[in-house]
Amino acid sequence: MNDAEERLRAGLAKLPGRLAAHVLRVVEEATRLALVHDIDPEAARIAALGHDLLRAHSDERLLTIAAEQGHAVDPVDRIEPVLLHGPLAVPILREQYGVVDADVLGAVAAHTTAAPRMTRLQKLLFVADKIEPHKIERRPPVARVRELADRDLDAAMRAYLDYHVLVALDERWPLHPRTVAARNELVAGERGVANEAREAGE
Ligand SMILES: [Fe+2]
Ligand SMILES: [Fe+2]
């Protein structure tokens, strides 16, 4: 276990109990997916351990931290400040917990909205966070994402984002521009792959 992981594990005690339990379930999912997809398990664990560091903060506190960090706040972040808990954790993980891996930090930043050009580790964390068992209990359709995650992280991302868009319409949530961009990129990728497959078959 490296220093950052040790500090993050110790830091879990400062989170509300239910949140710490969620984080540990995400660590479990992330570790499993790392094995399945041949992704660095230590990076997956550290990303999972750090991803919800600021999740218990109030909207007001998140907006204050954003101002302190000089973080650019999108209009959608103003409507749903909870979306900021990913990106705003990045400087804290780097400075207070010694997390230096840019891919891990990018994973934490992207786990709330998704983003275009996510790496495999970043997709792994995004998906692991959504498919932990308690979340599936609350949202049974996400079980489909869990099934896909074992085979294809892009397909799992696409399925989750599709579900998210449907829920957003139903609940009148705004859609973050990064979420839309992430989904568009996945759709383009699927069509690109399909076209190449067709060409290869000719
Ligand atoms: Fe989160
Ligand atoms: Fe989470």
GROMACS .gro file of C-alpha atoms and ligand atoms in nm:
model
  204
    1MET     CA    1   0.000   0.000   0.000
    2ASN     CA    2   0.154   0.336  -0.091
    3ASP     CA    3   0.141   0.647   0.130
    4ALA     CA    4  -0.150   0.807  -0.054
    5GLU     CA    5  -0.357   0.491  -0.020
    6GLU     CA    6  -0.275   0.467   0.349
    7ARG     CA    7  -0.372   0.831   0.407
    8LEU     CA    8  -0.695   0.790   0.210
    9ARG     CA    9  -0.792   0.478   0.402
   10ALA     CA   10  -0.728   0.660   0.731
   11GLY     CA   11  -0.926   0.959   0.600
   12LEU     CA   12  -1.237   0.745   0.548
   13ALA     CA   13  -1.296   0.776   0.921
   14LYS     CA   14  -1.370   1.147   0.869
   15LEU     CA   15  -1.653   1.073   0.623
   16PRO     CA   16  -2.009   1.003   0.736
   17GLY     CA   17  -2.044   0.626   0.790
   18ARG     CA   18  -2.282   0.564   0.500
   19LEU     CA   19  -2.054   0.750   0.261
   20ALA     CA   20  -1.746   0.561   0.381
   21ALA     CA   21  -1.934   0.234   0.327
   22HIS     CA   22  -2.022   0.343  -0.028
   23VAL     CA   23  -1.657   0.430  -0.094
   24LEU     CA   24  -1.548   0.084   0.020
   25ARG     CA   25  -1.806  -0.079  -0.206
   26VAL     CA   26  -1.671   0.129  -0.497
   27VAL     CA   27  -1.316   0.016  -0.407
   28GLU     CA   28  -1.441  -0.341  -0.431
   29GLU     CA   29  -1.606  -0.285  -0.771
   30ALA     CA   30  -1.304  -0.092  -0.900
   31THR     CA   31  -1.067  -0.368  -0.790
   32ARG     CA   32  -1.280  -0.632  -0.960
   33LEU     CA   33  -1.305  -0.432  -1.284
   34ALA     CA   34  -0.930  -0.361  -1.279
   35LEU     CA   35  -0.866  -0.734  -1.276
   36VAL     CA   36  -1.117  -0.803  -1.554
   37HIS     CA   37  -0.987  -0.525  -1.780
   38ASP     CA   38  -0.617  -0.549  -1.694
   39ILE     CA   39  -0.598  -0.199  -1.546
   40ASP     CA   40  -0.355  -0.103  -1.266
   41PRO     CA   41  -0.535  -0.218  -0.949
   42GLU     CA   42  -0.350   0.024  -0.721
   43ALA     CA   43  -0.453   0.322  -0.937
   44ALA     CA   44  -0.810   0.190  -0.939
   45ARG     CA   45  -0.811   0.156  -0.558
   46ILE     CA   46  -0.669   0.503  -0.500
   47ALA     CA   47  -0.915   0.664  -0.742
   48ALA     CA   48  -1.202   0.484  -0.569
   49LEU     CA   49  -1.080   0.571  -0.219
   50GLY     CA   50  -1.053   0.942  -0.308
   51HIS     CA   51  -1.349   0.992  -0.538
   52ASP     CA   52  -1.607   1.108  -0.282
   53LEU     CA   53  -1.380   1.302  -0.049
   54LEU     CA   54  -1.607   1.608  -0.083
   55ARG     CA   55  -1.937   1.429  -0.138
   56ALA     CA   56  -2.074   1.516   0.205
   57HIS     CA   57  -2.019   1.891   0.159
   58SER     CA   58  -2.320   2.119   0.120
   59ASP     CA   59  -2.390   2.299  -0.207
   60GLU     CA   60  -2.287   2.623  -0.045
   61ARG     CA   61  -1.956   2.480   0.077
   62LEU     CA   62  -1.880   2.336  -0.267
   63LEU     CA   63  -1.942   2.672  -0.433
   64THR     CA   64  -1.718   2.840  -0.175
   65ILE     CA   65  -1.439   2.588  -0.241
   66ALA     CA   66  -1.483   2.640  -0.616
   67ALA     CA   67  -1.435   3.015  -0.565
   68GLU     CA   68  -1.131   2.957  -0.342
   69GLN     CA   69  -0.975   2.724  -0.600
   70GLY     CA   70  -1.058   2.958  -0.889
   71HIS     CA   71  -1.240   2.664  -1.046
   72ALA     CA   72  -1.450   2.755  -1.350
   73VAL     CA   73  -1.814   2.695  -1.255
   74ASP     CA   74  -2.041   2.592  -1.541
   75PRO     CA   75  -2.402   2.718  -1.529
   76VAL     CA   76  -2.510   2.357  -1.471
   77ASP     CA   77  -2.274   2.338  -1.171
   78ARG     CA   78  -2.464   2.636  -1.027
   79ILE     CA   79  -2.793   2.448  -1.059
   80GLU     CA   80  -2.644   2.122  -0.925
   81PRO     CA   81  -2.336   2.210  -0.716
   82VAL     CA   82  -2.307   1.843  -0.612
   83LEU     CA   83  -2.148   1.785  -0.955
   84LEU     CA   84  -1.848   1.983  -0.833
   85HIS     CA   85  -1.747   1.731  -0.567
   86GLY     CA   86  -1.538   1.538  -0.822
   87PRO     CA   87  -1.330   1.814  -0.980
   88LEU     CA   88  -1.285   2.008  -0.655
   89ALA     CA   89  -1.139   1.703  -0.479
   90VAL     CA   90  -0.843   1.702  -0.719
   91PRO     CA   91  -0.624   1.975  -0.560
   92ILE     CA   92  -0.703   1.838  -0.213
   93LEU     CA   93  -0.605   1.484  -0.311
   94ARG     CA   94  -0.284   1.616  -0.462
   95GLU     CA   95  -0.186   1.852  -0.181
   96GLN     CA   96  -0.320   1.680   0.130
   97TYR     CA   97  -0.312   1.313   0.038
   98GLY     CA   98  -0.012   1.298  -0.194
   99VAL     CA   99  -0.202   1.158  -0.493
  100VAL     CA  100   0.018   1.249  -0.789
  101ASP     CA  101  -0.101   1.021  -1.070
  102ALA     CA  102  -0.269   1.247  -1.328
  103ASP     CA  103  -0.485   0.961  -1.453
  104VAL     CA  104  -0.617   0.893  -1.100
  105LEU     CA  105  -0.685   1.263  -1.046
  106GLY     CA  106  -0.859   1.279  -1.384
  107ALA     CA  107  -1.074   0.984  -1.284
  108VAL     CA  108  -1.190   1.159  -0.967
  109ALA     CA  109  -1.256   1.481  -1.161
  110ALA     CA  110  -1.468   1.302  -1.423
  111HIS     CA  111  -1.669   1.071  -1.198
  112THR     CA  112  -1.956   1.314  -1.141
  113THR     CA  113  -2.038   1.417  -1.499
  114ALA     CA  114  -1.822   1.195  -1.722
  115ALA     CA  115  -1.618   1.381  -1.984
  116PRO     CA  116  -1.489   1.338  -2.336
  117ARG     CA  117  -1.153   1.163  -2.384
  118MET     CA  118  -1.171   0.961  -2.062
  119THR     CA  119  -0.901   0.699  -2.017
  120ARG     CA  120  -0.978   0.335  -1.935
  121LEU     CA  121  -0.903   0.397  -1.565
  122GLN     CA  122  -1.134   0.699  -1.567
  123LYS     CA  123  -1.414   0.496  -1.725
  124LEU     CA  124  -1.351   0.220  -1.473
  125LEU     CA  125  -1.401   0.457  -1.179
  126PHE     CA  126  -1.707   0.620  -1.334
  127VAL     CA  127  -1.872   0.283  -1.386
  128ALA     CA  128  -1.759   0.130  -1.053
  129ASP     CA  129  -1.920   0.421  -0.870
  130LYS     CA  130  -2.254   0.365  -1.045
  131ILE     CA  131  -2.278  -0.013  -1.020
  132GLU     CA  132  -2.202  -0.078  -0.655
  133PRO     CA  133  -2.480  -0.299  -0.513
  134HIS     CA  134  -2.662  -0.038  -0.302
  135LYS     CA  135  -2.699   0.194  -0.600
  136ILE     CA  136  -2.844  -0.088  -0.809
  137GLU     CA  137  -3.093  -0.158  -0.531
  138ARG     CA  138  -3.210   0.202  -0.559
  139ARG     CA  139  -3.201   0.202  -0.940
  140PRO     CA  140  -3.264  -0.147  -1.076
  141PRO     CA  141  -3.214  -0.052  -1.446
  142VAL     CA  142  -2.845   0.004  -1.366
  143ALA     CA  143  -2.805  -0.374  -1.330
  144ARG     CA  144  -2.769  -0.374  -1.711
  145VAL     CA  145  -2.467  -0.140  -1.677
  146ARG     CA  146  -2.313  -0.383  -1.431
  147GLU     CA  147  -2.348  -0.671  -1.676
  148LEU     CA  148  -2.190  -0.469  -1.956
  149ALA     CA  149  -1.907  -0.345  -1.733
  150ASP     CA  150  -1.752  -0.689  -1.713
  151ARG     CA  151  -1.717  -0.705  -2.091
  152ASP     CA  152  -1.693  -0.352  -2.227
  153LEU     CA  153  -1.639  -0.030  -2.032
  154ASP     CA  154  -1.746   0.189  -2.325
  155ALA     CA  155  -2.073   0.000  -2.360
  156ALA     CA  156  -2.128   0.028  -1.985
  157MET     CA  157  -2.060   0.403  -1.995
  158ARG     CA  158  -2.298   0.448  -2.289
  159ALA     CA  159  -2.571   0.248  -2.114
  160TYR     CA  160  -2.533   0.448  -1.796
  161LEU     CA  161  -2.534   0.782  -1.976
  162ASP     CA  162  -2.844   0.682  -2.174
  163TYR     CA  163  -3.014   0.594  -1.847
  164HIS     CA  164  -2.896   0.920  -1.694
  165VAL     CA  165  -3.044   1.121  -1.982
  166LEU     CA  166  -3.381   0.945  -1.941
  167VAL     CA  167  -3.385   1.011  -1.567
  168ALA     CA  168  -3.279   1.371  -1.625
  169LEU     CA  169  -3.579   1.426  -1.854
  170ASP     CA  170  -3.809   1.265  -1.603
  171GLU     CA  171  -3.671   1.452  -1.303
  172ARG     CA  172  -3.615   1.779  -1.491
  173TRP     CA  173  -3.244   1.775  -1.417
  174PRO     CA  174  -3.012   1.980  -1.633
  175LEU     CA  175  -2.760   1.789  -1.846
  176HIS     CA  176  -2.401   1.888  -1.791
  177PRO     CA  177  -2.221   1.978  -2.116
  178ARG     CA  178  -1.943   1.731  -2.028
  179THR     CA  179  -2.200   1.453  -1.990
  180VAL     CA  180  -2.344   1.532  -2.333
  181ALA     CA  181  -1.993   1.551  -2.485
  182ALA     CA  182  -1.898   1.218  -2.327
  183ARG     CA  183  -2.207   1.048  -2.465
  184ASN     CA  184  -2.162   1.200  -2.810
  185GLU     CA  185  -1.804   1.073  -2.816
  186LEU     CA  186  -1.915   0.721  -2.724
  187VAL     CA  187  -2.182   0.724  -2.995
  188ALA     CA  188  -1.924   0.843  -3.250
  189GLY     CA  189  -1.690   0.566  -3.137
  190GLU     CA  190  -1.960   0.303  -3.178
  191ARG     CA  191  -2.040   0.424  -3.529
  192GLY     CA  192  -1.672   0.443  -3.619
  193VAL     CA  193  -1.618   0.087  -3.505
  194ALA     CA  194  -1.930  -0.029  -3.692
  195ASN     CA  195  -1.815   0.143  -4.012
  196GLU     CA  196  -1.467  -0.002  -3.990
  197ALA     CA  197  -1.615  -0.347  -3.931
  198ARG     CA  198  -1.833  -0.305  -4.240
  199GLU     CA  199  -1.538  -0.190  -4.449
  200ALA     CA  200  -1.324  -0.476  -4.323
  201GLY     CA  201  -1.599  -0.718  -4.425
  202GLU     CA  202  -1.615  -0.587  -4.782
  203FE      FE  203  -1.925   1.104  -0.619
  204FE      FE  204  -1.940   0.771  -0.521
   0.00000   0.00000   0.00000
